[in-house]
Tab-separated table of C-alpha atoms in Angstrom:
chain	number	residue	atom	x	y	z
A	142	ARG	CA	-23.394	-8.614	-15.979
A	143	ASN	CA	-23.955	-8.577	-12.247
A	144	ARG	CA	-20.167	-9.105	-11.931
A	145	LEU	CA	-19.448	-6.155	-14.567
A	146	ASN	CA	-22.056	-3.512	-12.541
A	147	GLN	CA	-20.323	-5.529	-9.145
A	148	ARG	CA	-16.848	-4.120	-10.414
A	149	SER	CA	-18.335	-0.814	-11.363
A	150	GLN	CA	-20.049	-0.201	-7.894
A	151	GLN	CA	-16.609	-1.248	-6.274
A	152	GLN	CA	-14.660	0.811	-8.445
A	153	VAL	CA	-16.948	4.064	-7.895
A	154	SER	CA	-17.186	3.340	-3.836
A	155	LEU	CA	-13.433	4.051	-3.793
A	156	LEU	CA	-13.966	7.556	-4.791
A	157	PRO	CA	-14.800	10.362	-2.214
A	158	GLN	CA	-18.430	10.789	-2.013
A	159	ALA	CA	-19.676	14.548	-1.145
A	160	SER	CA	-22.699	12.798	0.978
A	161	GLU	CA	-20.250	10.860	3.111
A	162	PRO	CA	-20.686	12.024	6.984
A	163	VAL	CA	-17.511	14.881	7.899
A	164	THR	CA	-16.458	16.402	11.529
A	165	LYS	CA	-14.981	19.857	12.032
A	166	GLN	CA	-12.655	18.167	15.426
A	167	VAL	CA	-9.366	17.643	13.883
A	168	HIS	CA	-6.408	19.107	11.451
A	169	ASN	CA	-6.356	22.972	10.093
A	170	ALA	CA	-10.100	24.295	8.207
A	171	SER	CA	-8.031	23.996	4.682
A	172	SER	CA	-7.734	20.231	4.973
A	173	ASP	CA	-10.611	19.103	7.395
A	174	SER	CA	-12.965	17.807	4.684
A	175	VAL	CA	-9.800	15.972	2.785
A	176	PHE	CA	-8.903	14.201	6.635
A	177	GLU	CA	-12.418	14.053	7.942
A	178	ASN	CA	-13.463	11.612	5.119
A	179	GLY	CA	-10.339	9.017	5.234
A	180	LEU	CA	-8.308	10.405	2.663
A	181	LEU	CA	-4.650	9.976	3.376
A	182	PHE	CA	-1.928	10.247	0.528
A	183	LEU	CA	1.187	9.262	0.223
A	184	SER	CA	3.421	10.730	-2.308
A	185	ASP	CA	7.167	10.746	-0.839
A	186	ASP	CA	9.644	8.637	-0.303
A	187	VAL	CA	9.157	6.551	2.604
A	188	ASP	CA	11.059	7.775	5.340
A	189	GLU	CA	10.788	9.191	9.046
A	190	THR	CA	9.276	12.447	7.416
A	191	THR	CA	6.279	10.962	5.355
A	192	VAL	CA	5.165	8.641	7.443
A	193	PRO	CA	4.759	9.578	11.483
A	194	PRO	CA	2.166	11.795	9.798
A	195	LEU	CA	0.266	9.463	8.239
A	196	VAL	CA	0.675	6.727	11.176
A	197	GLU	CA	-1.023	9.608	13.835
A	198	ALA	CA	-3.702	10.407	11.116
A	199	ILE	CA	-4.473	6.974	11.299
A	200	TRP	CA	-4.706	6.727	14.596
A	201	GLU	CA	-6.681	9.954	14.819
A	202	LEU	CA	-9.368	8.899	12.758
A	203	ASN	CA	-9.445	5.371	14.386
A	204	LEU	CA	-9.935	7.573	18.157
A	205	LEU	CA	-12.886	9.660	16.976
A	206	PRO	CA	-16.282	8.419	18.030
A	207	GLN	CA	-17.116	6.058	16.046
A	208	GLU	CA	-19.965	7.555	14.707
A	209	LEU	CA	-17.808	9.924	13.250
A	210	GLN	CA	-15.324	8.055	11.832
A	211	PRO	CA	-15.247	7.214	8.015
A	212	PRO	CA	-16.174	3.977	6.951
A	213	LEU	CA	-13.252	3.597	4.726
A	214	ILE	CA	-9.653	5.261	4.959
A	215	ARG	CA	-8.634	5.572	1.408
A	216	LEU	CA	-4.740	5.791	0.844
A	217	PHE	CA	-3.336	6.952	-2.152
A	218	ILE	CA	-0.010	6.108	-3.133
A	219	ASN	CA	2.283	8.061	-5.582
A	220	SER	CA	6.295	6.519	-4.512
A	221	HIS	CA	8.964	5.329	-5.468
A	222	GLY	CA	9.675	3.296	-2.042
A	223	GLY	CA	12.171	4.517	0.815
A	224	SER	CA	13.117	2.588	4.328
A	225	MET	CA	11.964	-0.871	5.113
A	226	THR	CA	12.055	0.217	8.678
A	227	ASP	CA	9.579	3.164	8.490
A	228	GLY	CA	7.308	0.750	6.102
A	229	VAL	CA	6.912	-1.480	8.352
A	230	ALA	CA	6.150	1.043	11.308
A	231	PHE	CA	3.407	2.017	8.772
A	232	LEU	CA	2.352	-1.723	8.441
A	233	ASP	CA	1.982	-1.955	11.654
A	234	ALA	CA	-0.450	1.282	11.965
A	235	MET	CA	-2.863	-0.339	8.757
A	236	ARG	CA	-3.407	-3.605	10.265
A	237	MET	CA	-4.190	-1.936	13.517
A	238	SER	CA	-6.632	-0.415	12.682
A	239	LYS	CA	-9.352	-1.040	12.634
A	240	ILE	CA	-10.909	0.736	10.033
A	241	PRO	CA	-10.429	-0.935	6.837
A	242	ILE	CA	-7.434	0.739	4.620
A	243	ALA	CA	-7.908	0.843	0.907
A	244	THR	CA	-4.998	1.333	-0.804
A	245	ILE	CA	-5.301	3.244	-4.614
A	246	VAL	CA	-1.791	3.266	-6.480
A	247	SER	CA	-1.899	6.416	-8.195
A	248	GLY	CA	1.231	6.875	-11.139
A	249	THR	CA	3.144	4.440	-9.136
A	250	ALA	CA	4.456	2.287	-6.258
A	251	GLY	CA	7.703	1.061	-6.231
A	252	SER	CA	9.994	-1.051	-3.385
A	253	MET	CA	8.437	0.035	-0.135
A	254	ALA	CA	5.696	2.200	-1.519
A	255	GLN	CA	4.566	-1.366	-3.187
A	256	ILE	CA	4.647	-3.508	0.073
A	257	ILE	CA	2.569	-1.036	1.762
A	258	ALA	CA	0.000	-0.988	-1.423
A	259	MET	CA	0.034	-4.934	-1.404
A	260	HIS	CA	-1.476	-4.393	1.902
A	261	GLY	CA	-4.572	-2.477	2.274
A	262	LYS	CA	-7.325	-4.570	2.589
A	263	LYS	CA	-8.260	-7.476	0.056
A	264	GLY	CA	-10.774	-6.966	-2.154
A	265	LEU	CA	-9.921	-2.981	-2.020
A	266	ARG	CA	-6.422	-2.721	-3.513
A	267	CYS	CA	-6.193	-0.924	-7.123
A	268	ILE	CA	-4.193	0.762	-9.443
A	269	THR	CA	-5.198	3.683	-11.723
A	270	SER	CA	-5.378	2.756	-15.284
A	271	ASP	CA	-2.107	4.760	-16.248
A	272	SER	CA	0.417	3.741	-13.301
A	273	TYR	CA	3.092	0.815	-12.601
A	274	ILE	CA	4.158	-0.801	-9.876
A	275	MET	CA	7.606	-1.538	-8.867
A	276	SER	CA	9.277	-4.305	-7.339
A	277	HIS	CA	12.064	-5.862	-6.432
A	278	GLN	CA	14.730	-7.713	-4.434
A	279	TYR	CA	15.856	-6.195	-0.488
A	280	SER	CA	18.644	-3.967	-0.814
A	281	SER	CA	20.880	-4.348	2.562
A	282	GLY	CA	23.572	-1.874	1.762
A	283	ILE	CA	26.186	-4.666	2.981
A	284	ASN	CA	29.522	-1.812	3.140
A	285	SER	CA	32.051	-3.616	5.167
A	286	SER	CA	35.347	-5.604	5.241
A	287	LYS	CA	35.785	-7.362	8.382
A	288	GLU	CA	34.410	-10.705	8.004
A	289	HIS	CA	32.266	-10.815	11.628
A	290	GLU	CA	30.099	-7.577	10.230
A	291	ILE	CA	29.893	-9.285	6.645
A	292	ASN	CA	28.038	-12.472	8.103
A	293	ALA	CA	26.249	-10.505	10.307
A	294	ALA	CA	24.682	-7.964	7.581
A	295	TYR	CA	24.845	-11.901	5.353
A	296	ASN	CA	22.414	-12.683	8.420
A	297	HIS	CA	19.887	-9.877	8.588
A	298	TRP	CA	19.899	-9.400	4.813
A	299	ALA	CA	18.908	-13.073	4.662
A	300	ALA	CA	16.355	-12.735	7.946
A	301	THR	CA	14.946	-9.225	6.183
A	302	SER	CA	14.343	-11.481	2.571
A	303	GLY	CA	12.380	-13.934	4.284
A	304	THR	CA	10.273	-11.376	6.067
A	305	PHE	CA	9.891	-9.592	2.233
A	306	MET	CA	8.579	-13.518	0.813
A	307	GLN	CA	6.487	-13.952	3.805
A	308	TRP	CA	4.840	-10.462	2.770
A	309	TYR	CA	4.259	-11.708	-0.566
A	310	ARG	CA	3.074	-14.811	-0.033
A	311	LYS	CA	0.764	-13.820	2.434
A	312	CYS	CA	-1.351	-10.541	0.375
A	313	THR	CA	-0.982	-12.147	-3.231
A	314	GLY	CA	-1.173	-16.299	-2.662
A	315	LYS	CA	1.389	-16.999	-4.847
A	316	SER	CA	3.835	-19.655	-4.808
A	317	ASP	CA	7.847	-18.810	-3.622
A	318	LYS	CA	8.473	-19.542	-7.477
A	319	TYR	CA	5.833	-17.442	-8.988
A	320	ILE	CA	6.939	-14.363	-6.447
A	321	ARG	CA	10.310	-14.789	-7.477
A	322	THR	CA	10.064	-15.041	-11.004
A	323	HIS	CA	7.871	-12.141	-10.998
A	324	MET	CA	8.069	-10.098	-8.577
A	325	GLN	CA	11.067	-10.823	-6.717
A	326	GLY	CA	14.062	-11.657	-9.484
A	327	PRO	CA	17.394	-10.575	-10.442
A	328	SER	CA	16.444	-7.104	-11.562
A	329	ASP	CA	13.754	-4.589	-11.316
A	330	SER	CA	10.766	-5.521	-11.877
A	331	PHE	CA	8.370	-3.013	-13.471
A	332	ILE	CA	4.580	-4.107	-13.835
A	333	THR	CA	1.619	-3.390	-15.286
A	334	PRO	CA	-1.934	-2.791	-13.606
A	335	ALA	CA	-3.076	-6.033	-15.160
A	336	GLU	CA	-0.056	-7.656	-14.788
A	337	ALA	CA	-0.775	-6.129	-11.286
A	338	VAL	CA	-4.192	-7.728	-10.957
A	339	LYS	CA	-2.701	-11.352	-12.286
A	340	HIS	CA	0.342	-11.415	-9.863
A	341	GLY	CA	-2.057	-10.293	-6.938
A	342	LEU	CA	-0.741	-7.626	-5.825
A	343	VAL	CA	-3.922	-5.404	-6.163
A	344	ASP	CA	-7.260	-6.504	-6.765
A	345	PHE	CA	-8.226	-4.336	-9.716
A	346	ILE	CA	-7.875	-1.546	-11.693
A	347	LEU	CA	-9.547	1.700	-11.291
A	348	ASP	CA	-10.564	2.940	-15.333
A	349	PHE	CA	-11.651	6.294	-15.374
A	350	ASN	CA	-13.084	5.842	-18.773
A	351	LYS	CA	-15.284	3.242	-17.711
A	352	VAL	CA	-16.272	5.129	-14.537
A	353	SER	CA	-19.293	7.054	-14.820
A	354	LYS	CA	-18.647	10.683	-13.832
């Protein structure tokens, strides 16, 4: 029962609370309360238009005076994925943030968005009960007929694929064989919330039917 109570409290802690302190120093007035409480939203493709504002927001929150910083950044994700290079820039900002970042999959997290989701703070990565995750192998987009270009592209693909596997091992704690079977197989893997917890992609399911309002 104590474990159930702790889990319920953990779920509620990820939901924004009206009593949390806010400031009036950043962003426009219409989004002040959302931003100042550390709420960020990735709700489109991961690319050069969506990532820079989110990276900037993470740094703005980190550069606030400590007494004005939110205790937690909550990143809500509903994205099918996108550019790996832009995703890496986002991951770097997450890693450098002194404020812990919780990731909440609300809708879907696919491809690079799923990579971002699993890089949230351990213990604070979750998925809502009606959402899903899509995981697949890295796609290089090799499009050349010249031998040296194909070789160069293959070497890049192999190195990038290795980076993906390193991310999965670190974030899930699973073996290469397990990852290849359940998350990096020959076809897209559509993963339920329960499977996401089992695979180590998230830490728990945020079930609104079980959270007191």
